PDB file of C-alpha atoms in Angstrom:
ATOM      1  CA  MET A 815      -6.010 -36.252 -23.892  1.00 70.00           C
ATOM      2  CA  PRO A 816      -3.276 -36.365 -21.199  1.00 78.00           C
ATOM      3  CA  ALA A 817      -3.505 -33.669 -18.557  1.00 83.00           C
ATOM      4  CA  ALA A 818      -0.607 -31.284 -18.120  1.00 91.00           C
ATOM      5  CA  PRO A 819       1.544 -32.174 -15.114  1.00 91.00           C
ATOM      6  CA  LEU A 820       1.367 -29.703 -12.225  1.00 93.00           C
ATOM      7  CA  PRO A 821       4.471 -27.553 -11.758  1.00 92.00           C
ATOM      8  CA  PRO A 822       6.483 -28.393  -8.606  1.00 93.00           C
ATOM      9  CA  ASP A 823       5.887 -24.857  -7.314  1.00 93.00           C
ATOM     10  CA  GLU A 824       2.135 -24.943  -7.974  1.00 96.00           C
ATOM     11  CA  LEU A 825       1.040 -23.709  -4.514  1.00 96.00           C
ATOM     12  CA  ASP A 826       3.452 -20.772  -4.559  1.00 95.00           C
ATOM     13  CA  ARG A 827       2.459 -20.009  -8.138  1.00 96.00           C
ATOM     14  CA  LEU A 828      -1.238 -19.872  -7.322  1.00 97.00           C
ATOM     15  CA  SER A 829      -0.582 -17.784  -4.213  1.00 94.00           C
ATOM     16  CA  MET A 830       1.338 -15.210  -6.254  1.00 93.00           C
ATOM     17  CA  LEU A 831      -1.277 -15.219  -9.005  1.00 95.00           C
ATOM     18  CA  ASP A 832      -3.920 -14.364  -6.421  1.00 93.00           C
ATOM     19  CA  ALA A 833      -1.749 -11.653  -4.836  1.00 90.00           C
ATOM     20  CA  LEU A 834      -1.265  -9.903  -8.187  1.00 93.00           C
ATOM     21  CA  HIS A 835      -5.001  -9.106  -8.419  1.00 92.00           C
ATOM     22  CA  LEU A 836      -5.106  -9.721 -12.183  1.00 96.00           C
ATOM     23  CA  LEU A 837      -7.740 -12.446 -12.340  1.00 96.00           C
ATOM     24  CA  ASP A 838     -11.287 -11.376 -13.231  1.00 96.00           C
ATOM     25  CA  THR A 839     -10.321  -7.739 -13.764  1.00 96.00           C
ATOM     26  CA  PRO A 840     -11.308  -5.433 -16.648  1.00 96.00           C
ATOM     27  CA  PRO A 841      -9.135  -5.164 -19.780  1.00 95.00           C
ATOM     28  CA  GLU A 842      -6.110  -2.898 -19.521  1.00 97.00           C
ATOM     29  CA  PRO A 843      -4.440  -1.053 -22.418  1.00 96.00           C
ATOM     30  CA  VAL A 844      -0.941  -2.030 -21.284  1.00 96.00           C
ATOM     31  CA  PHE A 845      -1.782  -5.694 -21.946  1.00 97.00           C
ATOM     32  CA  ASP A 846      -4.103  -5.207 -24.902  1.00 97.00           C
ATOM     33  CA  ARG A 847      -1.419  -3.377 -26.891  1.00 97.00           C
ATOM     34  CA  VAL A 848       0.898  -6.367 -26.567  1.00 98.00           C
ATOM     35  CA  THR A 849      -1.645  -8.944 -27.748  1.00 98.00           C
ATOM     36  CA  ARG A 850      -2.617  -6.723 -30.698  1.00 97.00           C
ATOM     37  CA  LEU A 851       1.035  -6.417 -31.674  1.00 97.00           C
ATOM     38  CA  ALA A 852       1.517 -10.171 -31.390  1.00 97.00           C
ATOM     39  CA  SER A 853      -1.434 -10.805 -33.693  1.00 97.00           C
ATOM     40  CA  ARG A 854      -0.237  -8.313 -36.313  1.00 97.00           C
ATOM     41  CA  MET A 855       3.481  -9.015 -36.250  1.00 97.00           C
ATOM     42  CA  LEU A 856       3.116 -12.796 -36.294  1.00 97.00           C
ATOM     43  CA  ASP A 857       0.153 -12.702 -38.689  1.00 96.00           C
ATOM     44  CA  VAL A 858      -2.055 -14.912 -36.522  1.00 98.00           C
ATOM     45  CA  PRO A 859      -5.821 -14.542 -35.985  1.00 97.00           C
ATOM     46  CA  MET A 860      -5.592 -15.129 -32.206  1.00 98.00           C
ATOM     47  CA  ALA A 861      -3.257 -13.836 -29.507  1.00 98.00           C
ATOM     48  CA  LEU A 862      -3.754 -14.199 -25.749  1.00 98.00           C
ATOM     49  CA  PHE A 863      -2.318 -13.169 -22.413  1.00 98.00           C
ATOM     50  CA  SER A 864      -3.452 -16.217 -20.475  1.00 98.00           C
ATOM     51  CA  LEU A 865      -3.400 -16.678 -16.688  1.00 98.00           C
ATOM     52  CA  VAL A 866      -3.462 -20.294 -15.542  1.00 98.00           C
ATOM     53  CA  ASP A 867      -5.573 -20.608 -12.399  1.00 97.00           C
ATOM     54  CA  ALA A 868      -6.215 -23.731 -10.288  1.00 96.00           C
ATOM     55  CA  ASP A 869      -8.952 -25.139 -12.550  1.00 96.00           C
ATOM     56  CA  ARG A 870      -9.159 -22.743 -15.503  1.00 97.00           C
ATOM     57  CA  GLN A 871      -7.187 -20.514 -17.789  1.00 97.00           C
ATOM     58  CA  TRP A 872      -8.473 -16.955 -17.828  1.00 98.00           C
ATOM     59  CA  PHE A 873      -7.559 -14.444 -20.516  1.00 98.00           C
ATOM     60  CA  LYS A 874      -6.457 -11.081 -19.168  1.00 98.00           C
ATOM     61  CA  SER A 875      -6.164  -9.894 -22.764  1.00 98.00           C
ATOM     62  CA  ARG A 876      -7.361 -11.582 -25.955  1.00 97.00           C
ATOM     63  CA  VAL A 877      -7.541 -10.943 -29.680  1.00 97.00           C
ATOM     64  CA  GLY A 878      -9.694 -13.064 -31.996  1.00 96.00           C
ATOM     65  CA  LEU A 879     -11.270 -15.236 -29.292  1.00 96.00           C
ATOM     66  CA  GLU A 880     -14.707 -14.769 -27.762  1.00 93.00           C
ATOM     67  CA  PRO A 881     -14.601 -16.892 -24.560  1.00 94.00           C
ATOM     68  CA  GLU A 882     -12.808 -15.216 -21.659  1.00 95.00           C
ATOM     69  CA  GLN A 883     -11.768 -18.527 -20.101  1.00 97.00           C
ATOM     70  CA  THR A 884     -11.516 -22.269 -20.748  1.00 96.00           C
ATOM     71  CA  PRO A 885     -11.061 -25.296 -18.455  1.00 96.00           C
ATOM     72  CA  ARG A 886      -7.472 -25.845 -17.425  1.00 96.00           C
ATOM     73  CA  GLU A 887      -7.464 -29.429 -18.704  1.00 95.00           C
ATOM     74  CA  HIS A 888      -8.053 -28.082 -22.238  1.00 95.00           C
ATOM     75  CA  ALA A 889      -5.396 -25.368 -22.014  1.00 96.00           C
ATOM     76  CA  PHE A 890      -2.265 -25.473 -24.129  1.00 97.00           C
ATOM     77  CA  CYS A 891      -0.896 -22.873 -21.703  1.00 97.00           C
ATOM     78  CA  ALA A 892      -1.135 -25.355 -18.814  1.00 96.00           C
ATOM     79  CA  HIS A 893       1.578 -27.318 -20.616  1.00 97.00           C
ATOM     80  CA  ALA A 894       3.604 -24.201 -21.466  1.00 97.00           C
ATOM     81  CA  ILE A 895       3.965 -22.954 -17.866  1.00 97.00           C
ATOM     82  CA  GLY A 896       5.725 -26.187 -16.916  1.00 93.00           C
ATOM     83  CA  MET A 897       8.429 -25.753 -19.537  1.00 93.00           C
ATOM     84  CA  SER A 898      11.662 -23.752 -19.376  1.00 89.00           C
ATOM     85  CA  ALA A 899      11.507 -22.850 -23.092  1.00 92.00           C
ATOM     86  CA  PRO A 900       8.635 -21.594 -25.286  1.00 95.00           C
ATOM     87  CA  LEU A 901       6.124 -24.259 -26.316  1.00 97.00           C
ATOM     88  CA  VAL A 902       5.592 -24.465 -30.080  1.00 97.00           C
ATOM     89  CA  VAL A 903       3.013 -26.839 -31.592  1.00 97.00           C
ATOM     90  CA  HIS A 904       3.159 -26.766 -35.388  1.00 97.00           C
ATOM     91  CA  ASP A 905       0.078 -28.968 -35.944  1.00 97.00           C
ATOM     92  CA  ALA A 906      -2.094 -29.873 -32.973  1.00 97.00           C
ATOM     93  CA  LEU A 907      -3.757 -32.745 -34.845  1.00 96.00           C
ATOM     94  CA  GLU A 908      -0.359 -34.394 -35.175  1.00 95.00           C
ATOM     95  CA  ASP A 909       0.561 -33.920 -31.510  1.00 95.00           C
ATOM     96  CA  GLY A 910      -0.600 -36.664 -29.142  1.00 92.00           C
ATOM     97  CA  ARG A 911      -1.035 -34.198 -26.274  1.00 94.00           C
ATOM     98  CA  PHE A 912      -3.651 -32.166 -28.161  1.00 95.00           C
ATOM     99  CA  SER A 913      -5.049 -34.243 -31.018  1.00 94.00           C
ATOM    100  CA  ASP A 914      -8.303 -34.993 -29.148  1.00 94.00           C
ATOM    101  CA  ASN A 915      -8.552 -31.596 -27.451  1.00 96.00           C
ATOM    102  CA  PRO A 916     -12.034 -30.014 -27.786  1.00 95.00           C
ATOM    103  CA  LEU A 917     -10.380 -26.701 -28.706  1.00 96.00           C
ATOM    104  CA  VAL A 918      -8.683 -28.455 -31.626  1.00 97.00           C
ATOM    105  CA  ASN A 919     -11.583 -30.547 -32.878  1.00 95.00           C
ATOM    106  CA  GLY A 920     -14.111 -27.770 -32.300  1.00 95.00           C
ATOM    107  CA  PRO A 921     -14.169 -23.963 -32.057  1.00 94.00           C
ATOM    108  CA  PRO A 922     -11.815 -22.178 -32.184  1.00 95.00           C
ATOM    109  CA  ASN A 923     -10.163 -25.042 -34.161  1.00 96.00           C
ATOM    110  CA  ILE A 924      -6.612 -24.491 -32.989  1.00 97.00           C
ATOM    111  CA  ARG A 925      -3.941 -26.071 -35.173  1.00 97.00           C
ATOM    112  CA  PHE A 926      -0.883 -23.926 -34.392  1.00 98.00           C
ATOM    113  CA  TYR A 927       0.224 -22.737 -30.937  1.00 98.00           C
ATOM    114  CA  ALA A 928       3.276 -20.844 -29.713  1.00 98.00           C
ATOM    115  CA  GLY A 929       3.432 -19.756 -26.056  1.00 97.00           C
ATOM    116  CA  VAL A 930       6.088 -18.070 -23.877  1.00 98.00           C
ATOM    117  CA  PRO A 931       5.753 -18.340 -20.067  1.00 97.00           C
ATOM    118  CA  ILE A 932       5.317 -15.079 -18.142  1.00 98.00           C
ATOM    119  CA  ARG A 933       7.283 -15.327 -14.901  1.00 96.00           C
ATOM    120  CA  THR A 934       7.524 -13.400 -11.646  1.00 95.00           C
ATOM    121  CA  THR A 935      10.840 -12.274 -10.145  1.00 94.00           C
ATOM    122  CA  ALA A 936      10.998 -15.619  -8.320  1.00 92.00           C
ATOM    123  CA  GLY A 937      10.552 -17.509 -11.597  1.00 95.00           C
ATOM    124  CA  LEU A 938       6.929 -18.529 -10.984  1.00 96.00           C
ATOM    125  CA  ALA A 939       5.089 -18.954 -14.302  1.00 97.00           C
ATOM    126  CA  ILE A 940       1.638 -17.413 -13.829  1.00 97.00           C
ATOM    127  CA  GLY A 941       0.610 -17.669 -17.499  1.00 97.00           C
ATOM    128  CA  THR A 942       1.747 -17.146 -21.068  1.00 98.00           C
ATOM    129  CA  LEU A 943       1.729 -14.845 -24.036  1.00 98.00           C
ATOM    130  CA  CYS A 944       0.601 -17.079 -26.869  1.00 98.00           C
ATOM    131  CA  ALA A 945      -0.139 -16.895 -30.587  1.00 98.00           C
ATOM    132  CA  LEU A 946      -2.627 -19.271 -32.214  1.00 98.00           C
ATOM    133  CA  ASP A 947      -3.662 -20.089 -35.767  1.00 98.00           C
ATOM    134  CA  THR A 948      -6.347 -22.219 -37.376  1.00 97.00           C
ATOM    135  CA  ARG A 949      -3.882 -23.715 -39.849  1.00 97.00           C
ATOM    136  CA  PRO A 950      -0.617 -25.623 -39.369  1.00 97.00           C
ATOM    137  CA  ARG A 951       2.511 -23.483 -39.662  1.00 96.00           C
ATOM    138  CA  THR A 952       6.066 -23.055 -38.468  1.00 95.00           C
ATOM    139  CA  LEU A 953       7.612 -20.330 -36.336  1.00 96.00           C
ATOM    140  CA  SER A 954      10.709 -18.709 -37.822  1.00 95.00           C
ATOM    141  CA  GLU A 955      13.612 -17.463 -35.709  1.00 95.00           C
ATOM    142  CA  ASP A 956      12.592 -13.850 -36.309  1.00 96.00           C
ATOM    143  CA  GLU A 957       9.016 -14.581 -35.296  1.00 96.00           C
ATOM    144  CA  ALA A 958      10.216 -16.412 -32.184  1.00 97.00           C
ATOM    145  CA  ALA A 959      12.342 -13.370 -31.286  1.00 97.00           C
ATOM    146  CA  VAL A 960       9.328 -11.079 -31.722  1.00 97.00           C
ATOM    147  CA  LEU A 961       7.200 -13.283 -29.466  1.00 97.00           C
ATOM    148  CA  ASN A 962       9.933 -13.374 -26.824  1.00 97.00           C
ATOM    149  CA  ASP A 963      10.360  -9.581 -26.941  1.00 97.00           C
ATOM    150  CA  LEU A 964       6.632  -9.022 -26.506  1.00 98.00           C
ATOM    151  CA  ALA A 965       6.562 -11.536 -23.662  1.00 97.00           C
ATOM    152  CA  ALA A 966       9.378  -9.580 -21.991  1.00 97.00           C
ATOM    153  CA  ILE A 967       7.137  -6.478 -21.985  1.00 97.00           C
ATOM    154  CA  LEU A 968       4.404  -8.412 -20.199  1.00 97.00           C
ATOM    155  CA  THR A 969       6.927  -9.917 -17.803  1.00 97.00           C
ATOM    156  CA  LYS A 970       8.208  -6.470 -16.844  1.00 96.00           C
ATOM    157  CA  GLU A 971       4.674  -5.225 -16.167  1.00 96.00           C
ATOM    158  CA  VAL A 972       3.786  -8.319 -14.126  1.00 96.00           C
ATOM    159  CA  GLN A 973       6.938  -7.989 -12.036  1.00 95.00           C
ATOM    160  CA  TYR A 974       6.093  -4.331 -11.389  1.00 94.00           C
ATOM    161  CA  ARG A 975       2.649  -5.441 -10.153  1.00 91.00           C
ATOM    162  CA  GLU A 976       4.398  -8.052  -8.028  1.00 92.00           C
ATOM    163  CA  ARG A 977       6.541  -5.427  -6.292  1.00 90.00           C
ATOM    164  CA  MET A 978       3.434  -3.351  -5.646  1.00 86.00           C
ATOM    165  CA  ALA A 979       1.658  -6.383  -4.166  1.00 79.00           C
ATOM    166  CA  VAL A 980       4.608  -7.113  -1.864  1.00 75.00           C
ATOM    167  CA  ALA A 981       4.703  -3.456  -0.777  1.00 76.00           C
ATOM    168  CA  ARG A 982       0.960  -3.530   0.006  1.00 72.00           C
ATOM    169  CA  GLU A 983       1.393  -6.665   2.088  1.00 71.00           C
ATOM    170  CA  GLN A 984       4.328  -5.186   4.036  1.00 69.00           C
ATOM    171  CA  LEU A 985       2.388  -1.973   4.632  1.00 68.00           C
ATOM    172  CA  ALA A 986      -0.585  -3.943   5.929  1.00 72.00           C
ATOM    173  CA  ARG A 987       1.663  -5.855   8.341  1.00 73.00           C
ATOM    174  CA  SER A 988       3.326  -2.636   9.521  1.00 74.00           C
ATOM    175  CA  ASN A 989      -0.050  -1.019  10.130  1.00 72.00           C
ATOM    176  CA  ALA A 990      -1.174  -4.058  12.116  1.00 72.00           C
ATOM    177  CA  VAL A 991       1.945  -3.921  14.308  1.00 75.00           C
ATOM    178  CA  LEU A 992       1.590  -0.161  14.761  1.00 74.00           C
ATOM    179  CA  GLY A 993      -2.068  -0.540  15.703  1.00 75.00           C
ATOM    180  CA  ALA A 994      -1.222  -3.176  18.300  1.00 75.00           C
ATOM    181  CA  SER A 995       1.521  -0.958  19.770  1.00 76.00           C
ATOM    182  CA  GLU A 996      -0.840   2.004  19.930  1.00 75.00           C
ATOM    183  CA  ALA A 997      -3.474  -0.124  21.673  1.00 75.00           C
ATOM    184  CA  ARG A 998      -0.947  -1.311  24.275  1.00 76.00           C
ATOM    185  CA  PHE A 999       0.241   2.240  24.900  1.00 69.00           C
ATOM    186  CA  ARG A1000      -3.325   3.523  25.248  1.00 72.00           C
ATOM    187  CA  THR A1001      -4.112   0.769  27.752  1.00 76.00           C
ATOM    188  CA  ILE A1002      -1.070   1.652  29.869  1.00 75.00           C
ATOM    189  CA  PHE A1003      -1.852   5.360  29.523  1.00 68.00           C
ATOM    190  CA  ASP A1004      -5.415   4.882  30.754  1.00 75.00           C
ATOM    191  CA  ILE A1005      -4.838   2.474  33.651  1.00 76.00           C
ATOM    192  CA  ALA A1006      -1.573   3.911  35.022  1.00 73.00           C
ATOM    193  CA  SER A1007      -1.733   5.000  38.682  1.00 72.00           C
ATOM    194  CA  VAL A1008       0.641   7.909  38.062  1.00 74.00           C
ATOM    195  CA  GLY A1009      -0.041  10.983  35.996  1.00 75.00           C
ATOM    196  CA  ILE A1010       1.017  10.823  32.332  1.00 75.00           C
ATOM    197  CA  ALA A1011       0.678  13.671  29.853  1.00 75.00           C
ATOM    198  CA  LEU A1012       1.370  14.038  26.137  1.00 73.00           C
ATOM    199  CA  VAL A1013       2.925  17.454  25.559  1.00 77.00           C
ATOM    200  CA  ALA A1014       3.447  19.184  22.213  1.00 82.00           C
ATOM    201  CA  PRO A1015       6.857  20.701  21.303  1.00 84.00           C
ATOM    202  CA  ASP A1016       5.496  24.187  22.039  1.00 83.00           C
ATOM    203  CA  GLY A1017       4.522  23.185  25.583  1.00 78.00           C
ATOM    204  CA  GLY A1018       0.811  22.718  24.924  1.00 81.00           C
ATOM    205  CA  TRP A1019      -0.930  19.728  26.465  1.00 73.00           C
ATOM    206  CA  ILE A1020      -2.264  17.196  23.969  1.00 75.00           C
ATOM    207  CA  SER A1021      -3.725  14.601  26.292  1.00 79.00           C
ATOM    208  CA  VAL A1022      -3.599  13.599  29.957  1.00 76.00           C
ATOM    209  CA  ASN A1023      -4.719  10.494  31.798  1.00 73.00           C
ATOM    210  CA  ARG A1024      -7.082  10.574  34.761  1.00 76.00           C
ATOM    211  CA  PRO A1025      -4.468  10.808  37.576  1.00 78.00           C
ATOM    212  CA  CYS A1026      -2.720  13.652  35.760  1.00 74.00           C
ATOM    213  CA  ALA A1027      -5.984  15.478  35.160  1.00 73.00           C
ATOM    214  CA  THR A1028      -6.889  15.170  38.862  1.00 73.00           C
ATOM    215  CA  SER A1029      -3.498  16.403  40.081  1.00 64.00           C
ATOM    216  CA  SER A1030      -3.536  19.264  37.556  1.00 58.00           C
ATOM    217  CA  ALA A1031      -6.910  20.461  38.833  1.00 59.00           C
ATOM    218  CA  THR A1032      -5.629  20.391  42.424  1.00 59.00           C
ATOM    219  CA  ALA A1033      -2.496  22.287  41.394  1.00 51.00           C
ATOM    220  CA  ARG A1034      -4.547  24.977  39.688  1.00 50.00           C
ATOM    221  CA  LYS A1035      -6.695  25.485  42.832  1.00 51.00           C
ATOM    222  CA  SER A1036      -3.597  25.714  45.039  1.00 46.00           C
ATOM    223  CA  CYS A1037      -1.985  28.114  42.609  1.00 44.00           C
ATOM    224  CA  GLY A1038      -5.017  30.389  42.591  1.00 46.00           C
ATOM    225  CA  ALA A1039      -5.117  30.500  46.409  1.00 46.00           C
ATOM    226  CA  ALA A1040      -1.418  31.314  46.613  1.00 42.00           C
ATOM    227  CA  ALA A1041      -1.696  34.060  44.030  1.00 41.00           C
ATOM    228  CA  SER A1042      -4.590  35.790  45.870  1.00 44.00           C
ATOM    229  CA  ALA A1043      -2.800  35.596  49.253  1.00 43.00           C
ATOM    230  CA  ARG A1044       0.361  37.300  48.053  1.00 43.00           C
ATOM    231  CA  SER A1045       1.130  40.812  46.919  1.00 42.00           C
ATOM    232  CA  PRO A1046       0.282  41.164  43.221  1.00 45.00           C
ATOM    233  CA  THR A1047       3.808  41.680  41.988  1.00 42.00           C
ATOM    234  CA  ARG A1048       5.362  40.421  38.825  1.00 39.00           C
ATOM    235  CA  ARG A1049       7.642  38.106  40.798  1.00 39.00           C
ATOM    236  CA  THR A1050       4.642  36.469  42.494  1.00 37.00           C
ATOM    237  CA  SER A1051       2.941  35.960  39.154  1.00 38.00           C
ATOM    238  CA  ILE A1052       5.998  34.252  37.700  1.00 36.00           C
ATOM    239  CA  SER A1053       6.421  32.054  40.780  1.00 38.00           C
ATOM    240  CA  ALA A1054       2.752  31.035  40.708  1.00 37.00           C
ATOM    241  CA  TRP A1055       2.930  30.183  37.011  1.00 39.00           C
ATOM    242  CA  SER A1056       6.053  28.107  37.629  1.00 38.00           C
ATOM    243  CA  ARG A1057       4.164  25.934  40.067  1.00 39.00           C
ATOM    244  CA  CYS A1058       1.166  25.543  37.742  1.00 42.00           C
ATOM    245  CA  ALA A1059       2.988  24.823  34.482  1.00 42.00           C
ATOM    246  CA  PRO A1060       6.720  24.367  35.079  1.00 42.00           C
ATOM    247  CA  SER A1061       7.349  23.101  31.539  1.00 43.00           C
ATOM    248  CA  SER A1062       5.860  26.204  29.967  1.00 40.00           C
ATOM    249  CA  ALA A1063       7.548  28.572  32.423  1.00 37.00           C
ATOM    250  CA  ALA A1064      10.916  26.965  31.816  1.00 39.00           C
ATOM    251  CA  SER A1065      10.557  27.515  28.092  1.00 39.00           C
ATOM    252  CA  SER A1066      10.080  31.290  28.581  1.00 39.00           C
ATOM    253  CA  THR A1067      13.308  33.318  28.837  1.00 40.00           C
ATOM    254  CA  GLY A1068      14.116  36.985  28.759  1.00 44.00           C
ATOM    255  CA  SER A1069      12.220  40.033  29.924  1.00 42.00           C
ATOM    256  CA  GLY A1070       9.796  39.958  27.007  1.00 44.00           C
ATOM    257  CA  SER A1071       8.761  36.376  27.690  1.00 41.00           C
ATOM    258  CA  ARG A1072       8.256  37.165  31.405  1.00 41.00           C
ATOM    259  CA  SER A1073       5.463  39.576  30.553  1.00 40.00           C
ATOM    260  CA  ALA A1074       3.819  36.960  28.324  1.00 40.00           C
ATOM    261  CA  THR A1075       4.233  34.398  31.100  1.00 40.00           C
ATOM    262  CA  SER A1076       2.503  36.688  33.596  1.00 40.00           C
ATOM    263  CA  ALA A1077      -0.367  37.151  31.166  1.00 38.00           C
ATOM    264  CA  ARG A1078      -0.751  33.400  30.781  1.00 41.00           C
ATOM    265  CA  THR A1079      -0.591  33.055  34.568  1.00 38.00           C
ATOM    266  CA  ALA A1080      -3.550  35.354  34.939  1.00 38.00           C
ATOM    267  CA  GLY A1081      -5.582  33.151  32.611  1.00 39.00           C
ATOM    268  CA  ARG A1082      -4.541  29.746  33.879  1.00 41.00           C
ATOM    269  CA  CYS A1083      -4.018  30.291  37.598  1.00 39.00           C
ATOM    270  CA  GLY A1084      -7.114  32.375  38.242  1.00 40.00           C
ATOM    271  CA  SER A1085      -5.378  35.690  38.987  1.00 41.00           C
ATOM    272  CA  SER A1086      -7.449  38.791  38.306  1.00 41.00           C
ATOM    273  CA  SER A1087      -6.357  41.754  36.274  1.00 40.00           C
ATOM    274  CA  THR A1088      -5.733  43.721  39.497  1.00 41.00           C
ATOM    275  CA  SER A1089      -2.722  41.556  40.240  1.00 43.00           C
ATOM    276  CA  ARG A1090      -0.535  43.615  37.891  1.00 44.00           C
ATOM    277  CA  PRO A1091       1.925  45.974  39.615  1.00 44.00           C
ATOM    278  CA  SER A1092       1.209  49.685  39.264  1.00 43.00           C
ATOM    279  CA  ALA A1093       3.103  51.475  36.535  1.00 44.00           C
ATOM    280  CA  MET A1094       4.647  54.124  38.863  1.00 45.00           C
ATOM    281  CA  PRO A1095       5.283  54.374  42.620  1.00 46.00           C
ATOM    282  CA  PRO A1096       3.054  56.796  44.625  1.00 48.00           C
ATOM    283  CA  ALA A1097       4.100  60.471  44.404  1.00 47.00           C
ATOM    284  CA  ARG A1098       5.657  62.193  47.426  1.00 47.00           C
ATOM    285  CA  SER A1099       3.562  64.698  49.323  1.00 45.00           C
ATOM    286  CA  ASN A1100       4.634  68.328  48.935  1.00 48.00           C
ATOM    287  CA  THR A1101       2.883  69.425  52.167  1.00 43.00           C
ATOM    288  CA  ARG A1102       5.136  71.314  54.522  1.00 44.00           C
ATOM    289  CA  TRP A1103       4.650  71.113  58.237  1.00 43.00           C
ATOM    290  CA  ARG A1104       5.112  74.089  60.347  1.00 38.00           C
TER     291      ARG A1104
END
């Protein structure tokens, strides 16, 4: 029994077959429906969606056949994936390629085979949709059209899985690059000799490195001392807050925001509640001097 020649793109074919994550997976209705239709419409006892691996053919979907895989050297499909047209064997006992095949001379006693390659978008044949019978027969033009149409359904599904596999691979690469960039940034952030801070759009501080944290603590102490030394007026409060958090003070505009800024200054700069200006000036004395 001559072995099927390896396709010229065998390495790429096997790589794609592995990337599709179809081998050794549970049955799926989308494939099982097609093999059932092939068996009924072509009136054959066996129909298979076969995936040709490096040293075996594994059946992703099967009708009328118990084994879930066979050695590649016994596979009719190993011959079919190397052909540009469907492979049709009317009587395996009369074909020199298969006459001494164990699958012909023993169970399941294959005599008729018709297989259409299932290809990826790059044209790599990963397997076949095939119909098998235990008696010799011919394949009419209508039956060949049916088999090709059903194979097109499988091809469309496989190519969809291929696009998903490519997307997963690209996402994994992007995540790896992003992770490396984040690690480099974090290293620079941590070891920098100058202060660096991550600030949210609303002015809140997300994260600071050690030099920034040290300088911020010093600024807060200086701000608190300045605030206690001056008269507790609204202008002093705003000035002190500007030195402590210039980014936040700059974002506050208008008279309403000034009051809110002074309130934040009291919390962040250490000013006490007595630093607010009195509501009204002191009343004049009505005492008359004689």
